[in-house]
Coordinates of C-alpha atoms and ligand atoms in Angstrom, one line a residue:
M179 CA -1.9 -54.5 -17.1
C180 CA -4.0 -53.4 -14.2
G181 CA -2.5 -52.6 -10.8
V182 CA -4.0 -53.2 -7.4
V183 CA -3.1 -51.6 -4.1
G184 CA -4.5 -51.6 -0.6
A185 CA -3.3 -50.0 2.6
I186 CA -4.2 -50.1 6.3
A187 CA -2.3 -47.8 8.7
A188 CA -2.5 -45.4 11.6
R189 CA -1.5 -42.6 9.2
N190 CA -3.3 -41.2 6.2
I191 CA -2.9 -43.8 3.5
V192 CA -4.2 -41.7 0.6
P193 CA -0.7 -40.5 -0.4
L194 CA 0.6 -44.1 -0.1
L195 CA -2.2 -45.4 -2.4
I196 CA -1.4 -42.7 -5.0
D197 CA 2.3 -43.3 -4.8
G198 CA 1.7 -47.0 -5.2
L199 CA -0.5 -46.4 -8.2
R200 CA 2.1 -44.2 -9.7
R201 CA 4.7 -46.9 -9.4
L202 CA 2.3 -49.3 -11.2
E203 CA 1.7 -46.8 -14.0
Y204 CA 4.5 -48.5 -16.1
R205 CA 2.3 -51.6 -16.5
G206 CA 0.0 -49.7 -18.8
Y207 CA -3.5 -48.5 -17.9
D208 CA -6.4 -46.3 -19.1
S209 CA -8.1 -45.2 -15.9
A210 CA -7.4 -45.0 -12.2
G211 CA -9.3 -44.9 -8.9
I212 CA -9.2 -45.2 -5.2
A213 CA -11.8 -45.8 -2.5
V214 CA -11.1 -45.0 1.2
L215 CA -13.0 -45.2 4.4
T216 CA -13.9 -41.9 6.0
E217 CA -16.6 -40.7 8.4
Q218 CA -18.8 -40.1 5.4
G219 CA -18.6 -43.7 4.4
I220 CA -16.8 -45.3 1.4
E221 CA -15.5 -42.3 -0.6
R222 CA -14.4 -43.0 -4.1
V223 CA -12.5 -41.0 -6.7
R224 CA -12.1 -42.3 -10.3
R225 CA -10.8 -40.8 -13.5
V226 CA -10.2 -41.9 -17.0
G227 CA -6.6 -41.1 -18.0
R228 CA -3.6 -40.6 -15.8
V229 CA -3.1 -41.2 -12.1
A230 CA -2.2 -37.5 -11.9
E231 CA -5.7 -36.6 -12.8
M232 CA -7.2 -38.9 -10.3
Q233 CA -4.8 -37.5 -7.7
A234 CA -5.8 -33.9 -8.4
A235 CA -9.4 -34.9 -7.9
A236 CA -8.6 -36.7 -4.6
E237 CA -6.6 -33.7 -3.4
A238 CA -9.4 -31.3 -4.4
V239 CA -11.7 -33.0 -1.9
E240 CA -8.9 -33.4 0.7
L241 CA -9.4 -37.1 0.9
A242 CA -7.8 -38.7 4.0
A243 CA -8.2 -42.0 5.6
G244 CA -6.4 -44.9 7.4
L245 CA -7.8 -47.6 5.1
G246 CA -8.3 -47.8 1.4
I247 CA -7.8 -49.6 -1.9
G248 CA -6.7 -48.3 -5.4
H249 CA -6.5 -49.5 -9.0
T250 CA -5.1 -48.7 -12.4
R251 CA -7.3 -50.3 -15.0
W252 CA -6.4 -51.7 -18.4
A253 CA -9.9 -52.4 -19.7
T254 CA -10.8 -56.0 -20.7
H255 CA -14.6 -56.0 -20.2
G256 CA -16.4 -52.7 -20.9
G257 CA -15.1 -49.5 -22.4
V258 CA -12.7 -47.0 -21.0
T259 CA -15.2 -45.0 -19.0
E260 CA -15.4 -43.6 -15.4
P261 CA -18.3 -45.9 -14.5
N262 CA -16.2 -48.9 -15.5
A263 CA -13.1 -47.7 -13.6
H264 CA -12.4 -49.5 -10.3
P265 CA -13.1 -49.6 -7.4
H266 CA -16.6 -51.0 -7.8
I267 CA -18.9 -50.6 -4.9
S268 CA -21.9 -52.8 -3.9
R269 CA -24.8 -51.0 -2.1
D270 CA -22.4 -48.4 -0.5
Q271 CA -21.0 -51.2 1.7
I272 CA -18.4 -53.3 -0.2
A273 CA -15.7 -51.9 -2.5
V274 CA -13.5 -54.0 -4.7
V275 CA -10.5 -53.6 -7.0
H276 CA -9.6 -56.4 -9.4
N277 CA -7.0 -57.5 -11.8
G278 CA -7.9 -60.3 -14.2
I279 CA -10.9 -61.6 -16.0
I280 CA -13.9 -63.4 -14.4
E281 CA -14.9 -65.9 -17.0
N282 CA -18.3 -66.8 -15.5
H283 CA -19.3 -63.2 -15.0
E284 CA -22.4 -63.4 -17.2
A285 CA -23.9 -66.3 -15.2
Q286 CA -23.1 -64.5 -12.0
R287 CA -24.6 -61.2 -13.3
E288 CA -27.9 -63.0 -14.1
R289 CA -28.0 -64.6 -10.6
L290 CA -27.2 -61.3 -8.9
L291 CA -29.7 -59.4 -11.0
A292 CA -32.3 -61.9 -9.9
L293 CA -31.3 -61.2 -6.3
G294 CA -32.0 -57.5 -6.8
Y295 CA -28.5 -56.2 -7.3
E296 CA -28.2 -53.2 -9.7
F297 CA -25.2 -53.0 -12.0
T298 CA -23.7 -49.6 -12.8
S299 CA -20.8 -50.8 -15.0
Q300 CA -20.2 -53.1 -17.9
T301 CA -17.2 -54.8 -16.2
D302 CA -16.9 -58.4 -15.1
T303 CA -15.5 -57.0 -11.8
E304 CA -18.7 -55.7 -10.6
V305 CA -20.1 -59.2 -10.0
I306 CA -17.3 -59.7 -7.4
A307 CA -18.4 -56.7 -5.4
H308 CA -22.0 -57.8 -5.3
L309 CA -21.2 -61.4 -4.6
I310 CA -19.1 -60.4 -1.6
H311 CA -21.8 -58.1 -0.5
Y312 CA -24.3 -61.0 -0.7
Y313 CA -22.2 -63.2 1.5
Y314 CA -21.3 -60.4 3.8
Q315 CA -24.9 -60.0 4.7
S316 CA -25.1 -63.5 6.1
T317 CA -21.6 -63.9 7.5
A318 CA -20.8 -60.3 8.7
D319 CA -17.2 -61.3 8.2
L320 CA -15.4 -59.7 5.3
F321 CA -12.7 -62.4 5.0
E322 CA -15.3 -65.2 5.1
A323 CA -17.6 -63.4 2.6
T324 CA -14.6 -62.9 0.2
R325 CA -13.6 -66.6 0.6
L326 CA -17.2 -67.7 -0.2
A327 CA -17.4 -65.4 -3.2
V328 CA -14.1 -66.2 -4.8
R329 CA -14.8 -69.9 -4.6
E330 CA -17.7 -69.3 -7.0
L331 CA -15.6 -67.4 -9.5
S332 CA -13.9 -68.9 -12.5
G333 CA -11.1 -67.1 -14.3
A334 CA -8.3 -65.0 -13.0
Y335 CA -8.3 -62.5 -10.2
A336 CA -6.2 -60.6 -7.7
I337 CA -8.6 -58.6 -5.6
C338 CA -8.5 -56.3 -2.7
V339 CA -11.7 -55.7 -0.7
M340 CA -12.9 -53.2 2.0
A341 CA -16.2 -52.9 3.9
L342 CA -18.0 -49.9 5.2
D343 CA -18.2 -51.2 8.8
R344 CA -14.7 -52.8 8.9
P345 CA -12.2 -50.0 9.6
E346 CA -9.9 -52.6 11.1
E347 CA -9.3 -54.9 8.1
L348 CA -9.0 -55.5 4.4
A349 CA -9.4 -58.8 2.6
C350 CA -7.7 -60.0 -0.6
A351 CA -7.4 -63.1 -2.7
R352 CA -5.6 -64.3 -5.8
M353 CA -6.0 -66.8 -8.6
G354 CA -4.0 -66.6 -11.8
C355 CA -2.8 -63.0 -11.1
P356 CA 0.0 -61.9 -8.8
L357 CA -0.7 -60.4 -5.4
L358 CA 1.5 -59.8 -2.4
I359 CA 1.3 -58.3 1.1
G360 CA 3.8 -55.7 2.2
L361 CA 4.5 -55.9 5.9
G362 CA 5.2 -52.6 7.7
E363 CA 5.5 -51.6 11.4
G364 CA 1.9 -51.4 12.6
E365 CA 0.7 -51.0 9.0
N366 CA 0.3 -53.4 6.1
F367 CA -0.1 -53.1 2.4
I368 CA -1.5 -55.2 -0.5
A369 CA -0.3 -54.9 -4.1
S370 CA 0.0 -56.7 -7.4
D371 CA 3.6 -55.7 -7.8
V372 CA 6.3 -55.1 -5.2
S373 CA 7.2 -51.7 -6.7
A374 CA 3.9 -50.3 -5.3
V375 CA 4.9 -51.0 -1.6
L376 CA 8.6 -50.4 -1.7
S377 CA 8.5 -46.8 -0.4
A378 CA 6.8 -48.2 2.7
T379 CA 8.4 -51.6 3.2
R380 CA 10.7 -54.2 1.7
R381 CA 9.3 -57.1 3.6
V382 CA 6.9 -58.9 1.3
M383 CA 4.8 -62.1 1.4
F384 CA 3.7 -63.5 -2.0
L385 CA 0.3 -65.1 -2.0
E386 CA -0.2 -68.4 -3.8
E387 CA -2.9 -69.5 -6.2
G388 CA -6.2 -69.8 -4.3
D389 CA -5.1 -67.9 -1.2
V390 CA -7.5 -65.6 0.6
A391 CA -6.1 -63.3 3.3
R392 CA -7.3 -61.1 6.1
V393 CA -5.0 -58.1 6.6
S394 CA -5.2 -55.8 9.6
R395 CA -2.6 -53.2 10.8
Q396 CA -0.9 -55.8 13.0
T397 CA -1.7 -59.2 11.5
V398 CA -2.1 -61.2 8.3
Q399 CA -4.1 -64.4 8.2
V400 CA -3.9 -66.6 5.1
I401 CA -5.9 -69.6 4.0
D402 CA -4.9 -71.7 0.9
G403 CA -7.0 -72.9 -2.0
Q404 CA -8.3 -75.8 0.2
D405 CA -9.4 -73.4 2.9
Q406 CA -6.6 -74.5 5.2
P407 CA -4.8 -72.0 7.3
C408 CA -1.2 -71.5 6.0
E409 CA 1.9 -69.5 6.4
R410 CA 3.6 -67.8 3.4
P411 CA 7.3 -67.0 3.7
V412 CA 8.3 -63.4 4.3
L413 CA 11.0 -62.3 1.8
L414 CA 13.1 -59.2 1.7
S415 CA 12.7 -57.6 -1.8
D416 CA 15.9 -57.0 -3.7
V417 CA 14.3 -54.4 -5.9
S418 CA 15.9 -51.0 -5.2
L419 CA 13.9 -47.8 -5.1
A420 CA 16.5 -46.1 -7.4
S421 CA 15.8 -48.7 -10.1
L422 CA 12.2 -47.4 -10.1
E423 CA 13.3 -43.8 -10.6
L424 CA 14.1 -42.2 -14.0
G425 CA 17.2 -40.4 -12.8
P426 CA 18.9 -38.4 -15.6
Y427 CA 17.1 -40.2 -18.4
S428 CA 14.0 -39.1 -20.4
H429 CA 12.4 -42.6 -20.5
F430 CA 12.7 -45.9 -18.7
M431 CA 13.4 -47.6 -22.0
Q432 CA 16.4 -45.3 -22.6
K433 CA 17.6 -45.9 -19.0
E434 CA 17.2 -49.6 -19.4
I435 CA 19.0 -49.8 -22.7
H436 CA 21.9 -48.0 -21.1
E437 CA 21.8 -50.2 -18.0
Q438 CA 22.6 -53.3 -20.1
P439 CA 26.4 -53.4 -19.4
K440 CA 25.6 -53.3 -15.7
A441 CA 22.7 -55.7 -16.0
L442 CA 24.9 -58.2 -17.9
S443 CA 27.8 -57.8 -15.4
D444 CA 25.5 -58.3 -12.4
T445 CA 24.1 -61.4 -14.0
L446 CA 27.5 -62.6 -15.0
E447 CA 28.9 -62.3 -11.5
Q448 CA 27.5 -65.7 -10.3
I449 CA 28.6 -67.4 -13.6
L450 CA 32.1 -66.1 -13.5
E451 CA 32.4 -67.0 -9.9
Q452 CA 31.2 -70.6 -10.2
G453 CA 31.9 -71.4 -13.9
F454 CA 29.6 -73.5 -16.0
T455 CA 28.2 -75.5 -13.2
P456 CA 24.6 -76.9 -13.0
D457 CA 24.4 -75.4 -9.4
L458 CA 23.7 -72.1 -11.1
F459 CA 20.3 -73.4 -11.9
G460 CA 19.5 -74.9 -8.5
E461 CA 20.6 -77.6 -6.2
Q462 CA 19.0 -80.4 -8.1
A463 CA 20.1 -79.3 -11.5
A464 CA 23.1 -81.6 -11.7
S465 CA 21.0 -84.8 -11.3
R466 CA 18.1 -83.5 -13.4
F467 CA 20.3 -82.3 -16.3
N468 CA 21.7 -85.9 -16.5
E469 CA 18.3 -87.1 -17.6
V470 CA 17.7 -84.4 -20.2
T471 CA 17.3 -85.6 -23.8
G472 CA 16.1 -82.3 -25.2
L473 CA 14.7 -78.9 -24.4
L474 CA 11.3 -77.2 -24.8
I475 CA 11.4 -73.5 -24.4
L476 CA 8.1 -71.7 -23.7
A477 CA 7.7 -67.9 -23.8
C478 CA 5.9 -64.9 -25.3
G479 CA 6.9 -61.8 -27.2
T480 CA 10.5 -60.7 -26.7
S481 CA 11.2 -63.7 -24.4
Y482 CA 10.1 -66.0 -27.3
Y483 CA 12.8 -64.4 -29.5
A484 CA 15.4 -65.0 -26.7
G485 CA 14.2 -68.7 -26.8
L486 CA 14.6 -68.8 -30.6
T487 CA 18.2 -67.5 -30.3
A488 CA 18.9 -70.1 -27.6
K489 CA 17.9 -72.9 -30.0
Y490 CA 21.0 -72.2 -32.0
W491 CA 23.2 -72.4 -28.9
I492 CA 21.5 -75.5 -27.4
E493 CA 21.6 -77.5 -30.5
G494 CA 25.0 -76.2 -31.7
I495 CA 26.9 -76.2 -28.4
A496 CA 25.1 -78.7 -26.2
G497 CA 24.1 -81.1 -29.0
L498 CA 20.5 -81.4 -27.7
P499 CA 17.3 -81.0 -29.7
C500 CA 15.5 -77.8 -28.8
H501 CA 11.9 -76.8 -29.5
V502 CA 10.8 -73.2 -28.9
E503 CA 7.1 -72.5 -28.7
I504 CA 4.8 -69.5 -28.1
A505 CA 3.3 -70.1 -24.7
S506 CA -0.3 -69.1 -25.7
E507 CA -0.3 -71.7 -28.5
Y508 CA 1.3 -74.5 -26.5
R509 CA -1.1 -74.2 -23.6
Y510 CA -4.1 -75.1 -25.8
R511 CA -2.8 -77.9 -27.9
D512 CA -2.1 -81.6 -27.5
A513 CA 1.6 -81.3 -27.8
W514 CA 3.9 -84.3 -28.2
A515 CA 5.8 -84.6 -24.9
D516 CA 9.0 -86.4 -24.0
P517 CA 9.1 -86.5 -20.2
N518 CA 12.9 -86.1 -20.3
Y519 CA 12.7 -82.8 -22.3
L520 CA 13.6 -80.0 -19.9
V521 CA 10.9 -77.4 -20.0
V522 CA 12.4 -73.9 -19.9
T523 CA 10.1 -70.9 -19.3
L524 CA 11.2 -67.4 -20.0
S525 CA 9.4 -64.5 -18.4
Q526 CA 10.8 -61.1 -17.2
S527 CA 8.1 -60.7 -14.5
G528 CA 7.6 -64.4 -13.7
E529 CA 3.9 -63.6 -13.8
T530 CA 3.1 -63.8 -17.6
L531 CA -0.2 -65.6 -17.6
D532 CA 0.2 -67.5 -20.8
T533 CA 3.6 -68.7 -19.8
A534 CA 2.5 -69.7 -16.4
E535 CA -0.4 -71.7 -18.0
A536 CA 1.9 -73.2 -20.5
L537 CA 4.1 -74.4 -17.7
K538 CA 1.1 -76.1 -16.0
R539 CA 0.2 -77.7 -19.3
A540 CA 3.8 -79.0 -19.8
K541 CA 3.6 -80.6 -16.3
E542 CA 0.2 -82.2 -17.1
L543 CA 1.7 -83.6 -20.3
G544 CA 4.3 -85.4 -18.2
H545 CA 7.5 -83.3 -18.4
K546 CA 9.6 -84.2 -15.5
T547 CA 11.8 -81.1 -15.0
T548 CA 11.0 -77.4 -15.4
L549 CA 13.4 -74.5 -15.3
S550 CA 12.4 -70.9 -15.0
I551 CA 14.6 -68.0 -16.3
C552 CA 13.2 -65.0 -14.6
N553 CA 14.0 -61.4 -13.5
V554 CA 11.8 -61.1 -10.5
M555 CA 12.7 -63.1 -7.4
G556 CA 9.9 -65.1 -5.8
S557 CA 7.4 -64.5 -8.5
A558 CA 4.9 -67.1 -9.6
I559 CA 6.6 -69.0 -12.4
P560 CA 9.9 -69.6 -10.6
R561 CA 8.0 -70.7 -7.6
A562 CA 6.1 -73.2 -9.8
S563 CA 9.4 -74.6 -11.3
D564 CA 11.9 -77.2 -10.1
L565 CA 14.9 -75.1 -11.2
V566 CA 15.5 -71.4 -11.5
F567 CA 18.0 -69.0 -12.8
Y568 CA 17.4 -65.3 -11.8
T569 CA 18.7 -62.7 -14.2
R570 CA 19.9 -59.7 -12.4
A571 CA 18.7 -57.0 -14.7
G572 CA 17.0 -54.9 -11.9
A573 CA 13.5 -53.6 -12.3
E574 CA 12.4 -53.3 -15.9
I575 CA 9.8 -50.6 -16.2
G576 CA 9.6 -49.8 -19.9
V577 CA 6.9 -51.8 -21.6
A578 CA 9.3 -52.7 -24.4
S579 CA 11.7 -55.2 -22.9
T580 CA 15.5 -54.5 -23.4
K581 CA 17.8 -55.4 -20.5
A582 CA 15.6 -58.4 -19.6
F583 CA 16.1 -59.7 -23.1
T584 CA 19.9 -59.5 -23.2
T585 CA 20.2 -61.0 -19.7
Q586 CA 17.9 -63.8 -20.7
L587 CA 20.2 -64.4 -23.7
L588 CA 23.1 -64.6 -21.3
A589 CA 21.3 -67.1 -19.0
L590 CA 20.4 -69.2 -22.0
F591 CA 23.9 -69.2 -23.4
T592 CA 25.2 -70.3 -20.0
L593 CA 22.6 -73.1 -19.9
A594 CA 23.7 -74.3 -23.3
V595 CA 27.4 -74.4 -22.3
T596 CA 26.6 -76.0 -18.9
L597 CA 24.6 -78.7 -20.6
A598 CA 27.5 -79.2 -23.1
K599 CA 30.0 -79.5 -20.2
Q600 CA 27.8 -82.0 -18.3
R601 CA 27.5 -84.0 -21.5
Q602 CA 31.3 -83.9 -22.0
R603 CA 31.0 -82.0 -25.2
L604 CA 33.2 -79.2 -24.1
D605 CA 37.0 -79.2 -24.2
E606 CA 39.0 -76.9 -21.9
A607 CA 40.1 -74.5 -24.6
T608 CA 36.5 -73.9 -25.7
E609 CA 35.3 -73.5 -22.2
T610 CA 38.0 -70.9 -21.5
S611 CA 37.1 -69.1 -24.8
Y612 CA 33.4 -69.0 -23.7
L613 CA 34.4 -67.6 -20.3
D614 CA 36.5 -64.9 -22.0
A615 CA 33.7 -64.1 -24.3
L616 CA 31.4 -63.6 -21.4
R617 CA 33.9 -61.5 -19.5
H618 CA 34.2 -59.2 -22.6
L619 CA 30.4 -59.0 -23.2
P620 CA 29.6 -55.9 -21.1
G621 CA 32.4 -54.0 -22.8
S622 CA 31.2 -55.0 -26.3
V623 CA 27.7 -53.9 -25.4
Q624 CA 29.0 -50.6 -24.1
H625 CA 30.8 -50.2 -27.4
A626 CA 27.5 -50.8 -29.3
L627 CA 25.8 -48.2 -27.1
N628 CA 28.3 -45.7 -28.2
L629 CA 26.8 -45.9 -31.7
E630 CA 23.8 -44.0 -30.4
P631 CA 24.5 -40.7 -32.3
Q632 CA 24.8 -42.5 -35.7
I633 CA 21.7 -44.5 -35.0
T634 CA 19.8 -41.4 -34.0
L635 CA 20.4 -40.0 -37.6
W636 CA 19.0 -43.2 -39.1
A637 CA 16.0 -43.1 -36.8
E638 CA 15.0 -39.7 -38.0
Q639 CA 14.7 -41.2 -41.5
F640 CA 12.8 -44.2 -40.2
A641 CA 10.3 -42.0 -38.4
K642 CA 8.9 -40.9 -41.7
R643 CA 8.4 -44.4 -43.1
H644 CA 5.3 -46.6 -42.8
H645 CA 7.0 -49.9 -43.2
A646 CA 10.3 -51.6 -42.6
L647 CA 11.9 -55.0 -43.2
F648 CA 14.4 -56.6 -40.9
L649 CA 16.7 -59.3 -42.2
G650 CA 19.1 -61.6 -40.4
R651 CA 20.5 -65.1 -40.8
G652 CA 21.2 -68.0 -38.4
V653 CA 21.5 -67.0 -34.8
H654 CA 20.9 -63.3 -35.8
Y655 CA 17.5 -64.0 -37.4
P656 CA 15.8 -63.8 -34.0
I657 CA 17.6 -60.5 -33.4
A658 CA 16.0 -59.3 -36.7
L659 CA 12.6 -60.4 -35.3
E660 CA 13.3 -58.6 -32.1
G661 CA 14.3 -55.4 -34.0
A662 CA 11.0 -55.5 -36.0
L663 CA 9.0 -56.1 -32.8
K664 CA 10.7 -53.2 -31.0
L665 CA 10.0 -50.9 -33.9
K666 CA 6.3 -52.0 -34.1
E667 CA 5.7 -51.7 -30.4
I668 CA 6.9 -48.2 -29.8
T669 CA 6.8 -46.4 -33.1
Y670 CA 3.7 -48.1 -34.6
I671 CA 5.6 -48.5 -37.9
H672 CA 4.7 -51.7 -39.5
A673 CA 7.8 -53.9 -39.5
E674 CA 8.4 -57.5 -40.5
A675 CA 11.4 -59.7 -40.1
Y676 CA 12.6 -62.6 -42.2
P677 CA 15.6 -64.9 -42.4
A678 CA 17.4 -63.2 -45.3
G679 CA 17.4 -66.5 -47.3
E680 CA 13.6 -66.3 -47.4
L681 CA 13.5 -63.0 -49.3
K682 CA 13.1 -64.6 -52.7
H683 CA 10.3 -66.9 -51.4
G684 CA 7.9 -63.9 -50.9
P685 CA 8.9 -60.8 -49.1
L686 CA 11.1 -59.5 -51.9
A687 CA 7.8 -58.5 -53.5
L688 CA 7.4 -55.8 -50.9
V689 CA 10.8 -54.2 -51.7
D690 CA 10.8 -50.9 -53.5
E691 CA 12.4 -47.5 -52.9
D692 CA 9.9 -46.8 -50.0
M693 CA 10.9 -49.9 -48.1
P694 CA 13.9 -49.5 -45.7
V695 CA 15.5 -52.8 -45.1
V696 CA 17.6 -53.3 -42.0
V697 CA 20.2 -56.0 -42.2
I698 CA 22.0 -57.6 -39.3
A699 CA 25.3 -58.5 -40.9
P700 CA 27.8 -59.8 -38.4
N701 CA 31.2 -61.1 -39.6
D702 CA 30.2 -64.8 -39.2
S703 CA 30.1 -67.8 -41.5
L704 CA 26.9 -66.5 -43.2
L705 CA 28.3 -63.1 -44.1
E706 CA 28.7 -63.9 -47.8
K707 CA 25.2 -65.3 -48.0
V708 CA 23.8 -62.1 -46.4
K709 CA 25.8 -60.0 -48.9
S710 CA 24.0 -61.8 -51.7
N711 CA 20.7 -61.2 -50.1
M712 CA 21.5 -57.5 -49.8
Q713 CA 22.3 -57.5 -53.6
E714 CA 18.8 -58.9 -54.2
V715 CA 17.3 -55.9 -52.3
R716 CA 19.5 -53.3 -54.0
A717 CA 18.6 -54.7 -57.4
R718 CA 14.9 -53.9 -56.6
G719 CA 15.7 -50.4 -55.5
G720 CA 15.4 -51.1 -51.8
E721 CA 17.4 -48.9 -49.4
L722 CA 19.7 -50.9 -47.0
F723 CA 20.5 -50.0 -43.5
V724 CA 23.2 -52.4 -42.4
F725 CA 24.6 -53.1 -38.9
A726 CA 27.9 -54.7 -39.8
D727 CA 30.8 -55.8 -37.6
L728 CA 33.8 -53.5 -37.8
D729 CA 35.9 -56.3 -39.2
S730 CA 33.5 -57.1 -42.1
H731 CA 34.7 -54.1 -44.0
F732 CA 31.4 -52.8 -45.2
H733 CA 31.2 -49.2 -46.4
D734 CA 28.5 -46.8 -47.4
S735 CA 27.6 -46.8 -51.1
E736 CA 24.6 -45.7 -53.0
G737 CA 21.4 -46.9 -51.3
V738 CA 23.5 -48.7 -48.7
H739 CA 24.0 -47.1 -45.2
V740 CA 26.4 -48.8 -42.8
I741 CA 26.8 -48.5 -39.1
R742 CA 29.8 -50.5 -37.9
T743 CA 29.2 -52.4 -34.7
P744 CA 32.2 -53.7 -32.6
R745 CA 34.5 -56.3 -34.0
H746 CA 32.8 -59.7 -34.3
V747 CA 32.5 -61.1 -30.8
G748 CA 31.9 -64.7 -31.9
V749 CA 29.2 -66.8 -30.3
L750 CA 27.7 -64.0 -28.2
S751 CA 27.2 -61.7 -31.2
P752 CA 23.4 -61.8 -31.0
V753 CA 23.6 -60.0 -27.6
V754 CA 25.7 -57.2 -29.0
H755 CA 23.5 -56.9 -32.1
A756 CA 20.4 -56.5 -30.0
I757 CA 21.6 -53.1 -28.8
P758 CA 21.5 -51.2 -32.2
V759 CA 18.0 -52.4 -33.0
Q760 CA 16.8 -51.3 -29.6
L761 CA 18.3 -47.9 -30.1
L762 CA 16.9 -47.6 -33.6
A763 CA 13.4 -48.2 -32.3
Y764 CA 13.8 -45.9 -29.3
H765 CA 15.0 -42.9 -31.4
A766 CA 12.5 -43.5 -34.1
A767 CA 9.8 -43.4 -31.4
L768 CA 11.2 -40.2 -30.1
A769 CA 11.2 -38.7 -33.5
R770 CA 7.6 -39.7 -34.0
G771 CA 6.6 -38.4 -30.6
T772 CA 5.0 -41.6 -29.3
D773 CA 4.7 -42.5 -25.7
V774 CA 7.9 -44.7 -25.5
D775 CA 7.4 -46.2 -22.1
K776 CA 3.7 -46.7 -22.4
P777 CA 2.9 -47.6 -26.0
R778 CA -0.7 -47.6 -27.0
N779 CA -2.7 -50.7 -26.3
L780 CA 0.2 -52.5 -24.6
A781 CA 1.0 -53.3 -21.0
K782 CA 3.9 -54.6 -19.0
S783 CA 3.6 -58.0 -17.2
V784 CA 0.8 -59.5 -19.3
T785 CA -1.3 -61.1 -16.5
V786 CA -4.5 -61.5 -18.5
E787 CA -5.1 -63.9 -21.4
Ligands
HGA927 N1 -11.6 -57.3 -16.2 C1 -11.4 -56.1 -15.4 C2 -9.9 -55.9 -15.0 C3 -9.0 -55.9 -16.2 C4 -7.5 -56.2 -16.0 O1 -7.1 -56.8 -15.0 N2 -6.6 -55.7 -16.9 O2 -5.3 -56.0 -16.7 C5 -11.9 -54.8 -16.2 O3 -12.0 -54.9 -17.4 O4 -12.1 -53.8 -15.5

């Protein structure tokens, strides 16, 4: 999704803005632009395409300034054109960059047209620039004009604003989209994502919903949604610059797939130190968990599949009912609510708009306790939750989630076992076996990563196909879903996933010699059932690609290709089986030559609806 940056400093901020925008590129975008204050006035450079093209244009005119704003746009309103790219400028005096969607933009546009404003874009954003300009005329105060303007907007926004005659300050505001202020020495920054300010500072202040801020070189002044002055805590970001660099890898997705043993070990550290204690989820977790009669997991995309996997653990290990729902559906329906159901939200970024809104809805419906499992410290969803578990996957840049998924699984498994222990459903021997399984997990994942050369050969065959079917059973069914999603996202091959037992209820009709069928076949209690389902595919000429545990003694035969994954690791097997399907999608995408880290039409951190 779009990225916003702003900077005010004694030095030239143009390279800082461009560096910030480059670090936001991973979120997905279609055009980029900056506006800076020079002696000539507000100078703007915008380009459709990559930040590099916009950078070249800015360098060609030797743009330099001490104050400016920048943007990477992922179009929601108006086509991908230069006039629609941000920043938008009102009457040469006010420039604005915006993430989000202004829902009442049509009414505002009518009103502003009647006031004599001319529109040069099709975006919803342009109304913000004119509205601030309108109020700036009467207030001559950028911060106050921004405050008055945003109070008339409905929808979602993170904005950064500059004025022609205000070289000493920027204004910014947020509602429904993330925004933070990076605090430097005699210089300050504004960004939608911490990665954009990290090369300048680690000290960050996250703005809350409804906040409006005035940012000068030395000071930051914030008012909250009720127009009351407020202080926001200053945190030291734990994101490392190295995690934002590609290093020896070709793509962030490849890097992140290979980082999984470390991401899992880092996340495990706190669990192995403390054991299955509620304290892992926050100080109040012990008392809150006592009241829990069930769980409601809310998430989108890959996180939703982590939730589906967890359902098997929560019900099987903790003995609690568990409902899993897509956040964008839940937020708009009159769901049945048991106040004692623990609401668990899953979001890598902690900013996923649909999940944040679903969390609000769950609270409105009376749920008493909310828990966020999240990878980004201090982000919006954990801040809005009673309890939190931070996965320690490190920055995830690739649009297709990998290490965030497997560390979410780890967190959810730990939650299931912790609840089981609190409910006295866990004997000592089982607890020890779970701890052992966790200890061995990074090693088993590494073993699965070592299958990469074999998977690469399969991927070359997949790259030539137009469709694929993924099958799994039980707790591995969500891994089949995740495998199909990964393949769709980054190769654009149409892929579907089914519980293998469903084949004969419909999807078997799709099977012929052109349909590759990927089977997740761990050596668990459902193996014999899966084998029967594989026979059903073979009998119709379908070609099978089977990921089978070493100890399930599968071998290649006609129309059946087998890659043997590590020995069955028991209850944590879904985590291990997530690796080969990630690698398959990654290498198929390479073979097809798609843009792995920035697949078409998709974006990281989905902060618009
Ligand atoms: N609505 C604005 C900004 C879009 C956005 O935030 N995308 O993530 C536009 O279309 O320009």
